[in-house]
XYZ file of C-alpha atoms in Angstrom:
664
model
C -45.439 -25.786 -35.039
C -42.881 -28.101 -36.699
C -39.858 -29.624 -35.039
C -37.505 -27.249 -36.871
C -39.453 -24.256 -35.592
C -39.386 -25.587 -32.041
C -35.639 -26.082 -32.281
C -35.018 -22.520 -33.359
C -37.501 -21.132 -30.832
C -35.113 -21.952 -27.979
C -32.251 -20.278 -29.830
C -34.276 -17.109 -30.380
C -35.469 -16.919 -26.776
C -31.911 -17.086 -25.490
C -30.087 -15.270 -28.227
C -31.970 -12.393 -29.781
C -30.056 -9.234 -28.938
C -30.415 -5.497 -29.169
C -31.474 -5.072 -32.771
C -35.041 -4.234 -31.738
C -35.021 -2.116 -28.522
C -35.082 1.630 -28.782
C -32.032 2.701 -26.733
C -31.412 6.353 -25.878
C -27.870 6.619 -24.439
C -26.320 9.102 -22.060
C -29.412 10.782 -20.675
C -28.427 11.989 -17.224
C -25.473 9.591 -17.195
C -27.548 6.482 -17.879
C -29.086 4.426 -20.679
C -32.792 4.995 -21.230
C -34.922 2.241 -22.779
C -37.960 3.280 -24.767
C -40.725 0.840 -23.821
C -42.069 0.289 -27.346
C -42.075 -2.991 -29.285
C -42.221 -3.345 -33.040
C -44.869 -6.012 -33.435
C -44.366 -6.201 -37.209
C -40.962 -7.878 -36.742
C -41.381 -11.576 -37.613
C -38.655 -14.218 -37.506
C -37.916 -16.255 -40.612
C -36.789 -19.512 -39.037
C -36.249 -21.182 -42.399
C -33.245 -18.949 -43.111
C -31.613 -19.195 -39.702
C -28.272 -21.027 -39.508
C -26.163 -21.358 -36.397
C -22.776 -19.605 -36.514
C -22.942 -18.985 -40.252
C -20.972 -15.816 -39.528
C -18.272 -15.657 -36.811
C -19.717 -14.562 -33.488
C -23.344 -14.776 -34.667
C -25.585 -17.485 -33.290
C -28.036 -16.770 -36.056
C -28.041 -14.132 -38.765
C -27.836 -10.683 -37.159
C -27.767 -11.970 -33.576
C -24.227 -11.663 -32.241
C -22.754 -12.827 -28.964
C -21.748 -9.208 -28.367
C -25.437 -8.216 -28.536
C -26.363 -10.964 -26.093
C -23.773 -9.784 -23.598
C -24.965 -6.206 -23.909
C -28.561 -7.297 -23.334
C -27.471 -9.318 -20.285
C -25.585 -6.322 -18.938
C -28.640 -4.079 -19.325
C -30.893 -6.648 -17.646
C -28.353 -7.018 -14.822
C -28.628 -3.341 -13.937
C -32.356 -2.847 -14.374
C -34.065 -1.955 -11.146
C -37.007 -4.365 -11.137
C -38.374 -7.503 -12.753
C -41.056 -5.408 -14.425
C -38.312 -3.522 -16.268
C -36.501 -6.782 -17.108
C -39.735 -8.251 -18.511
C -40.219 -5.051 -20.491
C -36.706 -5.285 -21.927
C -37.320 -8.875 -22.998
C -40.633 -7.913 -24.568
C -39.031 -5.056 -26.488
C -36.050 -7.207 -27.524
C -37.667 -10.356 -28.852
C -41.360 -10.209 -27.958
C -42.342 -9.491 -31.590
C -40.242 -12.386 -32.875
C -41.737 -14.835 -30.400
C -45.193 -13.494 -31.085
C -44.802 -14.331 -34.753
C -43.509 -17.790 -34.006
C -46.078 -18.745 -31.375
C -49.039 -17.156 -33.136
C -52.398 -16.058 -31.724
C -50.797 -12.842 -30.436
C -50.373 -14.531 -27.037
C -46.913 -13.027 -26.468
C -48.188 -9.610 -27.476
C -51.108 -9.861 -25.065
C -48.712 -10.732 -22.257
C -46.225 -7.981 -23.116
C -48.527 -5.029 -23.820
C -49.710 -4.542 -20.193
C -46.087 -4.636 -19.040
C -44.898 -2.110 -21.623
C -47.907 0.131 -21.027
C -47.317 0.052 -17.276
C -43.640 0.950 -17.734
C -44.487 3.804 -20.123
C -46.913 5.182 -17.548
C -44.336 4.700 -14.747
C -46.737 2.366 -12.924
C -44.954 -0.279 -10.853
C -48.016 -2.041 -9.437
C -48.790 -4.360 -12.345
C -50.052 -7.807 -11.259
C -49.052 -10.928 -13.173
C -51.076 -13.393 -11.055
C -53.875 -13.983 -13.569
C -51.440 -14.383 -16.463
C -49.351 -16.806 -14.414
C -52.381 -18.920 -13.513
C -53.507 -19.063 -17.132
C -50.029 -20.207 -18.140
C -50.050 -22.805 -15.350
C -53.376 -24.264 -16.437
C -52.576 -24.174 -20.145
C -49.036 -25.508 -20.067
C -48.341 -26.988 -16.629
C -45.421 -24.588 -16.172
C -46.004 -24.357 -12.439
C -45.689 -28.107 -12.072
C -42.395 -28.101 -13.902
C -41.254 -25.101 -11.888
C -41.424 -27.033 -8.605
C -39.502 -30.004 -9.903
C -42.408 -32.252 -10.874
C -40.616 -33.875 -13.800
C -37.384 -34.150 -11.800
C -39.086 -35.751 -8.808
C -41.819 -37.866 -10.396
C -40.216 -39.251 -13.508
C -36.632 -39.619 -12.312
C -36.730 -40.472 -8.646
C -40.101 -41.648 -7.440
C -42.514 -43.169 -9.892
C -45.075 -43.650 -7.117
C -45.590 -39.912 -6.788
C -47.558 -39.568 -9.975
C -49.899 -36.644 -9.480
C -49.858 -33.052 -8.384
C -52.103 -33.775 -5.380
C -49.302 -35.729 -3.744
C -47.025 -32.695 -3.959
C -49.793 -30.475 -2.591
C -50.164 -32.812 0.396
C -46.476 -33.304 1.147
C -45.067 -29.877 0.325
C -46.131 -27.932 3.460
C -44.223 -30.427 5.609
C -41.214 -30.385 3.279
C -41.129 -26.576 3.263
C -41.297 -26.418 7.058
C -38.474 -28.951 7.385
C -36.362 -26.954 4.952
C -36.968 -23.769 6.903
C -36.109 -25.520 10.164
C -33.101 -27.668 9.255
C -32.230 -27.154 5.585
C -31.747 -29.582 2.657
C -30.111 -32.252 4.863
C -33.520 -33.093 6.326
C -34.842 -34.107 2.899
C -31.799 -35.835 1.441
C -33.085 -39.245 2.619
C -29.661 -40.836 3.016
C -27.112 -41.558 5.724
C -25.398 -38.226 5.139
C -28.687 -36.404 5.654
C -29.564 -38.389 8.777
C -26.271 -37.749 10.550
C -26.069 -34.151 9.342
C -29.577 -33.423 10.658
C -28.631 -34.917 14.022
C -25.544 -32.692 14.180
C -27.523 -29.563 13.301
C -30.122 -30.219 16.008
C -27.469 -30.997 18.612
C -25.530 -27.821 17.833
C -28.538 -25.604 18.584
C -28.695 -26.583 22.272
C -32.474 -26.755 21.961
C -34.529 -28.339 24.773
C -35.996 -31.679 23.760
C -39.477 -30.380 24.602
C -39.035 -27.577 22.045
C -37.965 -30.056 19.383
C -41.043 -32.157 20.136
C -43.244 -29.059 19.874
C -41.731 -28.232 16.473
C -42.240 -31.784 15.230
C -45.864 -31.599 16.384
C -46.395 -28.391 14.440
C -44.879 -29.965 11.323
C -47.053 -33.071 11.741
C -50.374 -31.202 11.820
C -50.743 -30.779 8.056
C -49.913 -34.354 6.963
C -52.149 -35.741 9.729
C -54.994 -33.472 8.584
C -54.567 -34.769 5.035
C -54.721 -38.361 6.287
C -57.779 -37.680 8.448
C -59.819 -36.355 5.531
C -58.510 -38.914 3.066
C -60.613 -41.420 1.188
C -58.994 -44.175 3.250
C -60.681 -43.083 6.477
C -63.883 -42.278 4.646
C -64.010 -45.823 3.284
C -63.366 -47.281 6.745
C -66.272 -45.310 8.152
C -68.624 -46.703 5.487
C -67.551 -50.336 5.832
C -70.187 -52.543 7.467
C -67.432 -54.727 8.958
C -64.079 -52.914 9.083
C -60.923 -54.836 9.903
C -59.678 -54.965 13.477
C -56.764 -52.603 12.787
C -59.155 -50.139 11.154
C -61.446 -50.228 14.179
C -58.445 -49.625 16.428
C -57.308 -46.654 14.306
C -60.748 -45.056 14.628
C -60.747 -45.730 18.371
C -57.392 -43.973 18.774
C -58.523 -40.986 16.703
C -61.748 -40.700 18.676
C -59.978 -41.275 21.974
C -57.536 -38.438 21.338
C -60.300 -36.018 20.324
C -62.121 -33.865 22.850
C -65.239 -35.579 24.214
C -67.296 -32.599 23.070
C -66.293 -33.336 19.469
C -68.485 -35.427 17.259
C -67.289 -38.997 16.641
C -64.747 -39.023 13.862
C -66.926 -40.733 11.252
C -69.694 -38.219 11.901
C -67.097 -35.485 11.500
C -66.086 -36.911 8.115
C -69.707 -37.110 6.950
C -69.805 -33.295 6.862
C -67.064 -33.227 4.181
C -64.781 -31.092 6.361
C -62.427 -28.547 4.869
C -58.689 -28.912 5.221
C -58.719 -26.198 7.881
C -61.343 -28.115 9.894
C -59.217 -31.251 9.591
C -56.209 -29.255 10.796
C -58.173 -28.222 13.875
C -58.996 -31.872 14.562
C -55.373 -32.875 13.918
C -54.163 -30.163 16.316
C -56.464 -31.519 19.022
C -55.328 -35.095 18.460
C -51.623 -34.211 18.536
C -52.096 -32.010 21.580
C -53.969 -34.710 23.474
C -51.361 -37.315 22.497
C -48.896 -35.251 24.522
C -51.370 -34.558 27.330
C -51.959 -38.318 27.703
C -48.439 -38.583 29.108
C -49.043 -36.243 32.037
C -52.811 -36.042 32.545
C -54.346 -39.132 34.158
C -57.900 -38.236 33.136
C -57.063 -37.876 29.408
C -55.047 -41.091 29.526
C -57.968 -42.976 31.039
C -60.396 -41.633 28.429
C -58.175 -42.972 25.661
C -57.795 -46.405 27.271
C -61.544 -46.552 27.899
C -62.144 -45.900 24.210
C -59.706 -48.664 23.329
C -61.343 -51.058 25.768
C -64.678 -50.548 24.007
C -63.431 -50.850 20.429
C -60.187 -52.849 20.577
C -60.351 -56.569 19.884
C -58.564 -59.412 21.677
C -55.575 -59.424 19.323
C -54.602 -55.802 19.980
C -55.415 -56.127 23.649
C -52.992 -59.032 23.903
C -50.259 -56.969 22.202
C -50.944 -54.096 24.601
C -50.757 -56.466 27.547
C -47.500 -58.047 26.375
C -45.832 -54.623 26.096
C -47.220 -52.942 29.218
C -48.164 -55.943 31.395
C -51.495 -54.145 31.845
C -54.991 -54.871 30.617
C -57.019 -51.936 29.295
C -60.297 -53.689 30.137
C -60.302 -53.177 33.894
C -60.812 -49.719 35.363
C -58.280 -50.212 38.164
C -55.622 -51.371 35.684
C -56.242 -48.341 33.465
C -55.941 -46.060 36.490
C -52.714 -47.726 37.613
C -51.076 -47.526 34.175
C -52.067 -43.892 33.627
C -50.777 -42.969 37.075
C -47.435 -44.628 36.352
C -47.196 -42.840 32.988
C -47.940 -39.438 34.528
C -45.322 -39.991 37.238
C -42.668 -41.029 34.686
C -43.238 -37.929 32.547
C -43.782 -35.526 35.428
C -41.216 -32.880 36.303
C -41.359 -34.320 39.820
C -40.003 -37.683 38.690
C -37.115 -38.900 40.833
C -35.696 -41.311 38.271
C -31.892 -41.551 38.274
C -30.396 -43.180 35.137
C -28.443 -46.380 35.712
C -26.613 -48.502 33.158
C -28.552 -51.492 31.875
C -26.643 -54.760 31.629
C -27.836 -58.254 30.935
C -28.539 -60.142 34.179
C -25.944 -62.823 34.959
C -26.554 -66.072 33.141
C -28.815 -64.560 30.461
C -28.333 -63.745 26.781
C -30.463 -62.315 24.031
C -30.107 -65.530 22.053
C -31.957 -67.412 24.806
C -34.395 -64.646 25.715
C -37.990 -65.211 24.566
C -39.598 -61.856 23.876
C -43.098 -61.319 25.299
C -42.995 -64.524 27.303
C -43.309 -62.386 30.436
C -45.748 -59.457 29.927
C -43.998 -56.096 30.192
C -40.434 -57.510 29.984
C -38.917 -55.767 26.946
C -35.381 -57.095 27.494
C -33.999 -59.521 30.091
C -34.669 -57.813 33.411
C -35.750 -54.585 31.692
C -39.448 -53.792 32.086
C -41.944 -51.366 30.569
C -41.956 -49.173 33.665
C -38.214 -48.578 33.312
C -38.699 -47.657 29.649
C -41.302 -45.084 30.741
C -38.825 -43.574 33.211
C -36.127 -43.274 30.524
C -38.539 -41.734 27.983
C -39.761 -39.234 30.572
C -36.208 -38.250 31.505
C -35.350 -37.790 27.802
C -38.291 -35.416 27.233
C -37.299 -33.397 30.315
C -33.686 -33.015 29.153
C -32.433 -29.449 28.894
C -30.996 -30.137 25.431
C -31.035 -32.911 22.855
C -27.396 -33.503 23.742
C -28.329 -34.167 27.369
C -31.124 -36.478 26.258
C -28.816 -38.533 24.053
C -26.149 -38.696 26.767
C -28.886 -40.206 28.945
C -29.328 -43.040 26.438
C -25.561 -43.528 26.371
C -25.482 -43.755 30.174
C -28.165 -46.437 30.105
C -27.453 -48.493 26.990
C -23.818 -47.923 25.930
C -22.435 -51.039 27.622
C -25.368 -53.201 26.562
C -25.130 -52.260 22.859
C -21.350 -52.641 22.880
C -21.614 -56.149 24.285
C -24.017 -57.265 21.543
C -21.226 -57.245 18.965
C -18.007 -56.258 20.764
C -15.677 -56.332 17.765
C -17.874 -54.009 15.730
C -19.853 -52.022 18.307
C -17.394 -51.173 21.073
C -15.165 -48.745 19.115
C -18.104 -47.137 17.317
C -20.530 -46.774 20.222
C -17.750 -45.577 22.492
C -16.751 -42.994 19.868
C -20.320 -41.731 19.519
C -21.002 -41.486 23.239
C -17.626 -39.896 23.993
C -18.171 -37.225 21.326
C -21.631 -36.547 22.780
C -20.316 -36.132 26.308
C -17.571 -33.804 25.045
C -19.923 -31.836 22.726
C -17.758 -32.714 19.717
C -20.575 -32.722 17.169
C -18.330 -32.973 14.105
C -16.763 -36.104 15.538
C -20.251 -37.389 16.364
C -21.398 -36.895 12.755
C -18.406 -38.889 11.495
C -19.057 -41.590 14.085
C -22.722 -41.711 13.107
C -21.809 -42.186 9.446
C -19.240 -44.828 10.328
C -21.731 -46.733 12.476
C -24.592 -46.656 9.953
C -22.681 -47.058 6.695
C -20.414 -49.877 7.883
C -22.918 -51.837 9.950
C -22.686 -55.593 9.359
C -26.376 -55.531 8.429
C -26.153 -52.369 6.309
C -26.448 -52.390 2.535
C -24.778 -48.973 2.415
C -21.225 -50.039 3.226
C -18.678 -47.794 1.526
C -15.075 -48.475 0.571
C -14.092 -44.842 0.928
C -15.312 -42.531 3.657
C -15.806 -39.664 1.188
C -18.520 -41.629 -0.609
C -21.174 -40.602 1.881
C -20.890 -37.103 0.419
C -24.002 -36.845 -1.795
C -22.035 -35.775 -4.890
C -20.191 -39.087 -4.830
C -22.941 -41.278 -3.428
C -23.075 -44.784 -4.817
C -26.879 -44.445 -4.933
C -28.025 -41.841 -7.415
C -31.448 -41.539 -5.793
C -29.767 -40.109 -2.689
C -27.829 -37.676 -4.811
C -30.979 -36.639 -6.632
C -32.999 -36.054 -3.492
C -30.288 -33.821 -2.043
C -30.188 -31.751 -5.237
C -33.975 -31.607 -5.347
C -34.132 -30.482 -1.712
C -31.638 -27.721 -2.495
C -33.712 -26.657 -5.490
C -36.899 -26.544 -3.407
C -35.019 -24.521 -0.773
C -34.322 -21.924 -3.482
C -38.021 -21.967 -4.419
C -38.983 -21.551 -0.743
C -36.682 -18.608 -0.139
C -37.598 -16.958 -3.431
C -41.392 -17.124 -3.231
C -42.021 -17.932 0.466
C -44.975 -20.266 -0.261
C -46.934 -22.240 2.299
C -47.197 -25.165 -0.120
C -46.022 -26.075 -3.609
C -48.990 -25.355 -5.823
C -49.856 -23.277 -8.915
C -51.699 -20.779 -6.705
C -48.827 -20.306 -4.254
C -46.287 -20.224 -7.072
C -48.161 -17.530 -8.983
C -48.911 -15.520 -5.855
C -45.235 -15.618 -4.918
C -44.130 -14.690 -8.426
C -46.594 -11.802 -8.470
C -45.248 -10.481 -5.150
C -41.660 -10.927 -6.309
C -42.407 -9.263 -9.669
C -43.695 -6.135 -7.904
C -40.921 -6.015 -5.286
C -37.584 -4.203 -5.361
C -35.819 -7.438 -6.328
C -34.050 -7.647 -9.670
C -31.754 -9.959 -11.630
C -28.855 -9.245 -9.278
C -30.816 -10.180 -6.161
C -32.150 -13.328 -7.858
C -28.662 -14.381 -8.919
C -27.231 -13.740 -5.472
C -30.033 -15.756 -3.877
C -29.399 -18.680 -6.246
C -25.649 -18.559 -5.556
C -26.315 -18.254 -1.814
C -28.521 -21.379 -1.748
C -26.071 -23.324 -3.915
C -23.097 -22.362 -1.737
C -24.875 -23.207 1.526
C -25.594 -26.678 0.143
C -22.195 -27.330 -1.451
C -19.642 -25.767 0.930
C -20.003 -28.642 3.470
C -19.689 -31.126 0.603
C -16.580 -29.387 -0.757
C -15.127 -29.462 2.755
C -15.606 -33.257 2.832
C -13.942 -33.518 -0.581
C -11.008 -31.421 0.624
C -10.544 -33.624 3.681
C -10.539 -36.778 1.540
C -8.965 -35.384 -1.612
C -6.092 -37.835 -1.901
C -8.369 -40.868 -1.505
C -10.784 -39.456 -4.067
C -7.976 -38.650 -6.508
C -6.477 -42.130 -6.247
C -9.854 -43.796 -6.679
C -10.783 -41.944 -9.864
C -7.249 -42.102 -11.217
C -7.467 -45.894 -11.087
C -10.998 -46.079 -12.503
C -12.089 -45.906 -16.120
C -14.822 -43.352 -15.528
C -13.063 -40.145 -16.519
C -10.479 -40.805 -19.228
C -7.155 -39.197 -18.355
C -8.197 -38.144 -14.878
C -5.048 -36.171 -13.868
C -5.471 -33.840 -16.857
C -9.205 -33.469 -16.274
C -8.679 -32.846 -12.565
C -6.008 -30.228 -13.220
C -8.211 -28.249 -15.593
C -11.321 -28.440 -13.414
C -9.245 -27.404 -10.399
C -7.667 -24.541 -12.355
C -11.072 -23.284 -13.450
C -12.510 -23.381 -9.907
C -9.467 -21.656 -8.437
C -9.558 -18.979 -11.130
C -13.288 -18.468 -10.716
C -13.052 -17.862 -6.980
C -9.639 -16.169 -7.012
C -7.521 -18.677 -5.076
C -3.865 -19.428 -5.794
C -3.951 -23.117 -4.853
C -6.189 -25.963 -3.766
C -4.745 -25.802 -0.258
C -5.656 -22.122 -0.001
C -9.213 -22.825 -1.194
C -9.616 -25.760 1.187
C -8.356 -23.726 4.145
C -10.862 -21.001 3.290
C -13.642 -23.579 3.044
C -12.665 -25.217 6.339
C -12.619 -21.835 8.079
C -16.129 -21.220 6.738
C -17.637 -24.303 8.404
C -19.432 -23.799 11.700
C -17.743 -26.223 14.113
C -21.045 -27.022 15.791
C -23.545 -27.564 13.001
C -21.101 -28.397 10.215
C -22.966 -25.957 7.968
C -21.471 -23.052 6.049
C -21.310 -19.771 7.951
C -23.042 -16.697 6.535
C -19.678 -14.951 6.341
C -18.198 -17.728 4.190
C -21.220 -17.788 1.900
C -21.139 -14.010 1.397
C -17.394 -14.091 0.702
C -17.591 -16.837 -1.931
C -20.758 -15.373 -3.429
C -18.943 -12.091 -4.043
C -16.003 -13.908 -5.628
C -18.259 -16.083 -7.788
C -19.743 -13.023 -9.531
C -16.568 -10.931 -9.726
C -15.750 -12.085 -13.287
C -18.623 -9.956 -14.591
C -16.905 -6.705 -13.658
C -13.244 -7.687 -13.239
C -11.275 -8.173 -16.449
C -8.438 -10.120 -14.846
C -10.803 -12.567 -13.167
C -12.701 -13.007 -16.440
C -9.486 -13.623 -18.365
C -8.328 -16.190 -15.821
C -11.425 -18.264 -16.550
C -10.457 -18.531 -20.222
C -7.016 -20.037 -19.610
C -8.222 -23.512 -18.409
C -10.464 -23.747 -21.494
C -7.552 -22.824 -23.756
C -5.333 -25.436 -22.140
C -8.007 -28.153 -22.153
C -8.792 -27.532 -25.819
C -5.103 -27.754 -26.725
C -4.868 -31.117 -24.976
C -8.012 -32.467 -26.649
C -6.196 -33.332 -29.883
C -8.497 -31.194 -32.036
C -7.083 -29.989 -35.341
C -8.598 -26.536 -34.789
C -6.692 -23.930 -32.838
C -8.276 -22.807 -29.550
C -8.093 -19.127 -30.518
C -9.830 -19.884 -33.815
C -12.649 -21.734 -32.031
C -12.989 -18.894 -29.531
C -13.250 -16.298 -32.303
C -15.746 -18.361 -34.318
C -18.182 -18.782 -31.469
C -17.792 -15.426 -29.718
C -16.878 -12.985 -32.476
C -14.071 -11.577 -30.344
C -10.441 -11.641 -31.482
C -9.226 -12.361 -27.978
C -10.400 -13.081 -24.473
C -8.978 -9.704 -23.420
C -11.402 -7.951 -25.762
C -14.385 -9.992 -24.563
C -13.586 -9.432 -20.896
C -13.142 -5.703 -21.381
C -16.547 -5.363 -23.055
C -18.179 -7.676 -20.520
C -17.031 -5.334 -17.746
C -18.398 -2.333 -19.655
C -21.748 -3.979 -20.361
C -22.318 -4.993 -16.740
C -21.326 -1.554 -15.513
C -23.943 0.140 -17.721
C -26.441 2.228 -15.763
C -30.068 2.228 -16.824
C -32.364 5.118 -16.025
C -35.307 3.147 -14.664
C -38.673 4.614 -13.672
C -37.436 6.561 -10.679
C -34.425 7.964 -12.531
C -36.621 9.161 -15.370
C -38.878 10.984 -12.945
C -35.864 12.657 -11.311
C -34.474 13.701 -14.690
C -37.801 15.155 -15.753
C -37.904 17.288 -12.637
C-alpha cells in the first residue's frame, strides 16, 4: 500500500458518511438500520481531493453526513450495533483498500449477528489476532507513549506485564497522583491517605498486598536463578538468599530448590505472600525472628554482620544476643508497649558536624539509640490513623529537624506539623510542596508556586507520567483488567462489547476520568491565575498572550456555560473535597453534563463558535471567518450547523429490542 493510499485511508475511516447504509426512517418513531453491507463498493483513492467542494472532505463525503453518522452512533444501544453501523457505512471501502477481505471477514459475523438479533457475539479471537498481527494492544496501553517518549529503559512488553498489576492496584487505591512520580504526586498522595482516617496497620496491609506481585516476579526472575547456579555468589547475593529462605516457612523447600522446579507465577505469589507475611510476623513473634537471625548467622559474612552490629548493637552469631534482640523487637511492636513519645534534642555540647556515625554500635544519632527507634516505629504502626502516626514523628523530631537549618526549616516544619495537628490537610499539602520543592538541596526549586501543577511542570517527564497515569486509569475503569496485556485487553474489550455500554457511556467515562484528573489542577490554576498570567505575558512562549488567553478563556466558559472566570473558579473550588483535595463526584457529574450539552443545545453549540470567529478575525488572515466556516463545514452559518447537530444527536434508533417490540 503506497504512502498516498495510507494518507487517504485515515480520511476515509474518519469521514465516510451515510451514502452506503440502508436507512429506513420513521418505523415506530425511530430510525431502523438495515444490517447489510455492499461489498462491491470500492474507493478510488486516486481521485480523492480534500475539500474540492464546500463542506465535503472528499468527493461525496460531506461534513453533514459525518455529523448524522455520529448522531446515529451516539444513540445506538450497544457497541455491537455501533460496529455494525461502521461496517455498513465504510466497511466495503476499507475492505477494498486493505485487501485480502480482512475487513469483510471481521464485519460479516457482526452484521449476521445483528440481523439474527443475537447479542452474544464474541470478539476475543478477532482481537487477539489483531494484537498479534499488528501490536494494537501494545499501542492501546500506551506502549509508544511510555517507552519511546518517557522511559527508554522500558523497552519490551514483558516489563509492562510485570509492572502493570501493581500500577493498576495503586490507581484503584489512590488514583493517578500515585503514579505521577513528581513532587505534586508525592504530596497529593500523602493528603489523600491522611484524609481517609485509615489506621496505619490497614495501610501497611494494603501495601503488602500490592507488593506481592512485583516480589513474585523478582523471585522467579533470571537474576535469582543465576545466583542459585553460581559456584561462588557474591556476599550480598548470599545474604539475599538467606533473607528469602529465612522468611519462608521451615517446611518449604530452600529457595534455590524451589526455583529448580520452574515455578509458575502463582506458585511464586504463594512464596511471596509467605515472605511478606513473615516479614511482619518477625516484628511480634520471637520464634520467627530468631529463625531469621539464625539463617543470617549461618549465611551472612563478616561485612554484613558488622553493619548489622553497628545499627543494632547486637551480634546475630550468639543465641543469647538473638533472643535478646527479638524480645526487644516484639516488646516495641506489641500492643502492650508502654512507650510514651518524648521530643528528641541533641545532648548539650554535641552537634551533628562532630558526631561520628557508627562509632558507637547502635547509636543512630547523638544520644539516640536503636532501641528508641524501635519504640517509635512500633508506636507509629499502632497509630489509629496515619495522621496520628505522623503527629508522633512531629512530637519526637520537630525541634531537632528545625534546629538543623533554622532559617529554612523552622517555618516549614512548624507549618507542616501544625497543619497535621489541626487536620488541615490542604495546608499540609502546600507545606509539603514548599518544603520539598524549595529545599536548599533540591533540584526542583520553582519560581512560582503554581509550577508544581503538572500541566505547568518545568520537567516534561513529570507532566507525561501524570497524563499517562490518567490514561491508564481510563483503561482500568473501562476494561477492569488485572494486568496490562493483550489477553486482558481483549478479554475486557470482549466483555465491554457484549455489555449494555454504548458510545454515550464510553464518552461519559472518558470525560469523568479527565475531569477527576484535571479539576484539582484547574483549581490550582485558579488560585494562582494572576501569577500565571503575568509570567506568560512577559514570556515569549505564546505570542500575544492576552489575546490568546481571552479566546481560550471564552471558549472554556462557553463550553461549560459559565459567565465569567470567577464564576467558573468558584464552582471548581466548591467541587474540591477539603480533605483529600480531589474532585467530588457531584462536581464531576455537574461538569460532565455541561461538557456534553453542546450536542443537544443549540445555544451552547453556537456559543462555542464565537471564540473561533473572533480568534480568526484577529489572526490577520485575508479570508473571512464565515467563508472559512462555510468552506470546511458546508453550512451557511453556525446557527444552521447547531440546529442540525441537535437533530442528529436526538435521533432515535430502533435497535434489536425495539425491532422485536415493533414486530410483536
